[in-house]
Tab-separated table of C-alpha atoms in Angstrom:
chain	number	residue	atom	x	y	z
A	1	MET	CA	194.562	46.586	205.218
A	2	PRO	CA	196.897	48.650	207.419
A	3	ARG	CA	195.846	48.990	211.042
A	4	LEU	CA	195.301	52.250	212.820
A	5	GLU	CA	197.421	53.297	215.738
A	6	THR	CA	195.698	52.341	218.962
A	7	THR	CA	194.455	55.325	220.944
A	8	ASN	CA	193.027	55.524	224.425
A	9	ARG	CA	189.483	55.788	223.145
A	10	HIS	CA	188.422	54.555	219.722
A	11	ALA	CA	185.209	53.315	218.126
A	12	THR	CA	184.001	51.288	215.162
A	13	VAL	CA	180.855	51.791	213.081
A	14	ASP	CA	178.865	49.024	211.407
A	15	LEU	CA	176.547	50.431	208.714
A	16	GLY	CA	173.289	48.715	207.850
A	17	GLN	CA	169.777	49.044	206.476
A	18	ILE	CA	167.464	48.180	209.356
A	19	HIS	CA	169.813	50.088	211.621
A	20	GLN	CA	171.637	52.908	209.911
A	21	ALA	CA	174.694	52.647	212.167
A	22	ALA	CA	175.869	50.566	215.121
A	23	VAL	CA	178.755	52.042	217.122
A	24	ALA	CA	180.921	50.212	219.666
A	25	THR	CA	183.699	51.815	221.702
A	26	ASN	CA	186.596	50.085	223.402
A	27	GLU	CA	185.254	51.141	226.812
A	28	GLY	CA	181.996	49.193	226.755
A	29	ASP	CA	179.595	51.768	225.269
A	30	ALA	CA	177.421	51.194	222.206
A	31	LEU	CA	174.925	53.100	220.090
A	32	ILE	CA	172.330	51.934	217.572
A	33	VAL	CA	170.731	54.446	215.189
A	34	SER	CA	167.533	53.169	213.619
A	35	GLY	CA	167.233	53.148	209.846
A	36	ARG	CA	163.603	52.053	209.570
A	37	GLY	CA	162.488	55.589	208.757
A	38	LEU	CA	164.840	55.677	205.780
A	39	ARG	CA	163.596	52.325	204.536
A	40	SER	CA	159.964	53.392	204.843
A	41	LEU	CA	160.606	56.566	202.830
A	42	LYS	CA	162.334	54.613	200.079
A	43	ARG	CA	159.580	52.022	200.023
A	44	GLN	CA	156.952	54.743	199.803
A	45	HIS	CA	158.804	56.436	196.948
A	46	SER	CA	159.140	53.161	195.036
A	47	LYS	CA	155.394	52.562	195.299
A	48	GLN	CA	154.704	56.105	194.117
A	49	LEU	CA	156.960	55.641	191.104
A	50	GLY	CA	155.190	52.391	190.270
A	51	GLU	CA	151.813	54.088	190.485
A	52	MET	CA	152.958	56.933	188.243
A	53	ALA	CA	154.371	54.480	185.698
A	54	SER	CA	151.131	52.507	185.661
A	55	LYS	CA	149.096	55.656	185.016
A	56	ARG	CA	151.411	56.892	182.255
A	57	THR	CA	151.109	53.610	180.352
A	58	ARG	CA	147.398	54.354	179.877
A	59	CYS	CA	148.120	57.826	178.453
A	60	THR	CA	149.176	58.910	174.997
A	61	LYS	CA	152.831	59.858	174.969
A	62	GLY	CA	153.202	63.624	174.840
A	63	SER	CA	149.625	64.347	175.919
A	64	ARG	CA	148.733	66.873	178.587
A	65	ARG	CA	148.022	64.207	181.223
A	66	TRP	CA	151.222	62.338	180.302
A	67	ARG	CA	153.272	65.509	180.875
A	68	LYS	CA	151.412	66.311	184.090
A	69	LEU	CA	152.160	62.876	185.519
A	70	GLY	CA	155.825	63.361	184.599
A	71	ARG	CA	155.944	66.645	186.527
A	72	THR	CA	154.269	64.973	189.499
A	73	ARG	CA	156.806	62.152	189.420
A	74	ALA	CA	159.688	64.630	189.399
A	75	LYS	CA	158.158	66.561	192.291
A	76	LEU	CA	157.729	63.408	194.388
A	77	THR	CA	161.292	62.337	193.605
A	78	LEU	CA	162.778	65.652	194.726
A	79	ARG	CA	160.726	65.614	197.915
A	80	ALA	CA	161.790	62.044	198.755
A	81	GLU	CA	165.449	62.895	198.126
A	82	ARG	CA	165.264	65.889	200.466
A	83	ARG	CA	163.648	63.897	203.256
A	84	ILE	CA	166.063	60.975	202.911
A	85	ARG	CA	169.080	63.291	202.851
A	86	ASP	CA	167.780	65.051	205.953
A	87	LEU	CA	167.471	61.774	207.893
A	88	ARG	CA	170.907	60.613	206.743
A	89	HIS	CA	172.510	63.797	208.030
A	90	LYS	CA	170.647	63.508	211.335
A	91	GLY	CA	171.606	59.850	211.762
A	92	THR	CA	175.304	60.438	211.131
A	93	ARG	CA	175.153	63.455	213.449
A	94	GLN	CA	173.859	61.156	216.208
A	95	VAL	CA	176.924	58.947	215.687
A	96	ILE	CA	179.384	61.845	215.878
A	97	ASN	CA	177.657	63.338	218.929
A	98	PHE	CA	177.894	59.954	220.663
A	99	CYS	CA	181.599	59.741	219.862
A	100	LYS	CA	182.195	63.271	221.162
A	101	ALA	CA	180.292	62.556	224.371
A	102	HIS	CA	182.505	59.513	225.052
A	103	GLY	CA	185.768	61.182	224.071
A	104	VAL	CA	186.450	59.030	221.000
A	105	GLU	CA	189.762	59.956	219.347
A	106	SER	CA	189.690	57.587	216.363
A	107	LEU	CA	186.815	56.251	214.267
A	108	PHE	CA	186.733	53.243	211.944
A	109	VAL	CA	183.807	52.736	209.546
A	110	GLY	CA	183.259	49.353	207.919
A	111	ASN	CA	182.677	49.307	204.165
A	112	PRO	CA	179.925	46.749	203.282
A	113	ASP	CA	180.679	46.845	199.562
A	114	GLY	CA	180.784	43.064	199.125
A	115	VAL	CA	177.260	42.525	200.477
A	116	ARG	CA	175.573	44.168	197.496
A	117	SER	CA	176.956	41.659	194.959
A	118	LYS	CA	175.044	38.707	196.477
A	119	PRO	CA	171.679	37.977	194.753
A	120	CYS	CA	168.930	37.559	197.369
A	121	GLY	CA	165.658	37.895	195.442
A	122	ARG	CA	164.140	40.857	193.664
A	123	HIS	CA	162.668	42.526	196.761
A	124	HIS	CA	165.880	42.374	198.749
A	125	ASN	CA	167.939	43.269	195.694
A	126	GLN	CA	165.864	46.431	195.323
A	127	ARG	CA	166.554	47.366	198.958
A	128	MET	CA	170.254	46.698	198.500
A	129	SER	CA	170.422	48.818	195.365
A	130	GLN	CA	168.819	51.705	197.259
A	131	TRP	CA	171.261	51.408	200.188
A	132	GLU	CA	173.389	54.571	200.049
A	133	TYR	CA	176.104	53.507	202.474
A	134	GLY	CA	178.686	55.511	200.514
A	135	ARG	CA	176.951	58.719	201.514
A	136	ASP	CA	176.909	57.634	205.156
A	137	ILE	CA	180.670	57.096	204.990
A	138	ASP	CA	181.193	60.531	203.411
A	139	TYR	CA	178.956	62.243	205.965
A	140	LEU	CA	180.749	60.539	208.863
A	141	GLN	CA	184.132	61.543	207.495
A	142	GLN	CA	183.102	65.168	206.968
A	143	LYS	CA	181.465	65.485	210.382
A	144	SER	CA	184.389	63.834	212.167
A	145	GLU	CA	186.768	66.301	210.524
A	146	GLN	CA	184.597	69.233	211.565
A	147	ASP	CA	184.372	68.015	215.176
A	148	ARG	CA	188.114	67.249	215.346
A	149	ILE	CA	187.872	63.507	215.990
A	150	VAL	CA	191.504	62.807	215.071
A	151	HIS	CA	194.275	60.350	215.806
A	152	CYS	CA	197.974	60.070	215.056
A	153	GLY	CA	197.606	57.651	212.165
A	154	PRO	CA	198.183	58.427	208.467
A	155	HIS	CA	194.594	57.890	207.350
A	156	GLY	CA	192.877	60.996	208.682
A	157	PRO	CA	190.129	61.320	211.256
A	158	CYS	CA	187.809	58.654	209.795
A	159	PHE	CA	189.216	55.463	208.284
A	160	THR	CA	187.237	52.981	206.163
A	161	GLY	CA	188.086	49.356	205.556
A	162	ASP	CA	186.750	45.895	204.842
A	163	GLU	CA	184.351	44.327	207.341
A	164	ARG	CA	184.058	40.859	205.798
A	165	GLY	CA	183.027	38.164	208.279
A	166	THR	CA	182.464	40.464	211.247
A	167	SER	CA	178.726	39.763	211.592
A	168	SER	CA	179.077	35.970	211.400
A	169	ARG	CA	181.752	35.444	214.080
A	170	CYS	CA	181.142	35.082	217.790
A	171	PRO	CA	183.063	37.794	219.711
A	172	VAL	CA	183.673	35.395	222.620
A	173	CYS	CA	184.711	32.026	221.172
A	174	GLY	CA	185.160	32.867	217.471
A	175	HIS	CA	182.592	30.330	216.233
A	176	ARG	CA	181.122	31.194	212.832
A	177	HIS	CA	177.540	30.728	211.705
A	178	ARG	CA	174.932	32.704	209.790
A	179	PRO	CA	172.695	34.543	212.261
A	180	LYS	CA	168.949	34.941	211.847
A	181	GLY	CA	167.036	37.931	213.121
A	182	ARG	CA	168.455	40.812	215.138
A	183	ASP	CA	169.785	38.697	218.049
A	184	TRP	CA	173.101	36.845	217.703
A	185	ARG	CA	173.098	33.500	219.555
A	186	CYS	CA	176.197	31.332	219.581
A	187	LYS	CA	175.549	27.592	219.423
A	188	VAL	CA	178.874	26.747	221.064
A	189	CYS	CA	179.400	29.072	224.043
A	190	GLY	CA	175.828	30.370	224.451
A	191	PHE	CA	176.681	34.027	223.901
A	192	GLU	CA	173.761	36.341	223.083
A	193	GLY	CA	173.928	39.905	221.827
A	194	HIS	CA	172.693	42.342	219.240
A	195	ARG	CA	173.699	41.329	215.732
A	196	ASP	CA	174.883	44.767	214.580
A	197	ILE	CA	176.840	45.407	217.785
A	198	VAL	CA	178.566	42.041	217.274
A	199	GLY	CA	179.708	43.252	213.854
A	200	ALA	CA	180.988	46.524	215.316
A	201	VAL	CA	182.857	44.759	218.139
A	202	ASN	CA	184.544	42.348	215.709
A	203	MET	CA	185.926	45.312	213.741
A	204	HIS	CA	188.232	46.329	216.602
A	205	PRO	CA	190.750	43.491	216.003
A	206	ILE	CA	190.693	44.269	212.269
A	207	ALA	CA	191.177	48.028	212.579
A	208	TYR	CA	193.161	48.389	215.821
A	209	GLY	CA	194.453	44.891	216.588
A	210	GLN	CA	192.709	44.948	219.966
A	211	VAL	CA	190.013	42.637	221.314
A	212	VAL	CA	187.360	44.523	223.277
A	213	PRO	CA	184.591	43.124	225.499
A	214	PHE	CA	181.000	43.160	224.360
A	215	PRO	CA	179.264	46.388	225.492
A	216	LYS	CA	176.865	46.138	228.407
A	217	ARG	CA	175.224	49.509	227.728
A	218	ILE	CA	173.453	50.003	224.394
A	219	THR	CA	171.738	53.278	223.486
A	220	TYR	CA	168.937	53.206	220.900
A	221	LEU	CA	168.183	56.412	218.991
A	222	ARG	CA	166.194	57.521	215.975
A	223	PRO	CA	167.801	59.892	213.452
A	224	GLY	CA	164.963	62.376	213.837
A	225	SER	CA	161.269	62.899	213.251
A	226	LEU	CA	159.775	62.377	209.808
A	227	ARG	CA	158.607	65.730	208.464
A	228	TRP	CA	155.425	65.123	206.512
A	229	SER	CA	154.926	68.802	205.694
A	230	SER	CA	156.646	70.287	202.659
A	231	SER	CA	156.557	73.817	204.072
A	232	PRO	CA	159.788	75.176	205.573
A	233	ASP	CA	160.193	74.912	209.309
A	234	THR	CA	160.474	78.561	210.346
A	235	GLY	CA	159.572	78.025	213.969
A	236	HIS	CA	156.613	80.423	213.792
A	237	ARG	CA	153.900	77.897	213.062
A	238	THR	CA	151.399	77.343	215.831
A	239	ASP	CA	149.731	74.121	216.821
A	240	SER	CA	146.262	73.425	215.475
A	241	SER	CA	144.905	73.112	218.974
A	242	ILE	CA	145.935	76.719	219.673
A	243	ARG	CA	143.999	77.927	216.655
A	244	ARG	CA	140.844	76.315	217.897
A	245	CYS	CA	138.214	78.325	219.599
A	246	LEU	CA	139.026	78.946	223.240
A	247	ALA	CA	135.593	80.075	224.321
A	248	LYS	CA	132.494	78.564	222.782
A	249	ALA	CA	129.180	79.834	223.990
A	250	ARG	CA	125.707	79.539	222.628
A	251	ASN	CA	125.525	83.199	221.652
A	252	GLN	CA	129.244	83.873	221.015
A	253	ALA	CA	131.389	83.324	217.945
A	254	PRO	CA	134.551	81.223	218.168
A	255	LEU	CA	137.528	83.330	219.223
A	256	ASP	CA	140.739	83.085	217.256
A	257	VAL	CA	144.188	83.370	218.761
A	258	CYS	CA	146.917	85.732	217.700
A	259	ALA	CA	149.595	83.578	216.066
A	260	GLY	CA	152.319	86.132	216.703
A	261	SER	CA	152.467	85.757	220.483
A	262	LEU	CA	152.010	82.408	222.242
A	263	GLU	CA	152.524	83.996	225.652
A	264	HIS	CA	149.066	85.572	225.484
A	265	ALA	CA	147.333	82.574	223.929
A	266	HIS	CA	144.487	82.886	226.415
A	267	GLU	CA	143.584	86.337	225.096
A	268	PRO	CA	141.618	86.812	221.847
A	269	CYS	CA	143.083	88.974	219.147
A	270	ASP	CA	141.641	92.347	218.138
A	271	SER	CA	139.994	90.934	215.046
A	272	ALA	CA	138.187	88.343	217.120
A	273	ARG	CA	136.901	90.939	219.602
A	274	SER	CA	135.169	92.793	216.768
A	275	LEU	CA	133.194	89.774	215.566
A	276	PRO	CA	129.454	90.180	216.049
A	277	ALA	CA	127.666	87.840	218.384
A	278	LEU	CA	125.760	85.024	216.791
A	279	ALA	CA	122.088	84.984	217.212
A	280	GLY	CA	120.784	82.217	219.397
């Protein structure tokens, strides 16, 4: 794999499942974007598909209930795809914003293509088959081009290459062993660090031919909040607590709040003023 031209500030990205992306710069800064929300959505969708399949096996093919369950399955699939795509865009945006904030001029993204070919049991194989790291690479490349994260090399603003062996090698002494859990502990030199950041740090010699120190500052971020509502976010929805009655008396009806103006939330709307008083 050809190396990139070394710039003053460059970064490497290690993609994963538990953590969507781990970023390490050559100046001692690091970022970890959680991917647990993505995994939970995929797990939820897999359970829903299994439930729909179990119900359809008890129906006559072509019946009204059989067709209704098929429409429900398609609706759940489209909703899950929208939510997963939304979190993927937000997670990759966190990576690009971090690179912009630290003045990164070149970005290298590791391609974990060889990990998927290893059989690790049916549960883990299902998670690996649902790992859409190719989309993360495409999103990072598109966003880096839009935000003008460029370098002088021939490979464009975002370069992808092999990352084989980066997560199993100590960044201090070079000792290799298979880590367990999220913490990387070297049995030879006693080094301890985050497993995904170790993989990102070990990509610098592969991509840029430069050994960088292990980051001392690690930022943990989530891609974004999980939107459980299917309604569009227009920004005009009010909180349920605002809709509650603001003045409850024994002989007075609950007063509603005008949803159009939150500045006068303490004042009842005209429709509420006209409500008759309840009899005690």
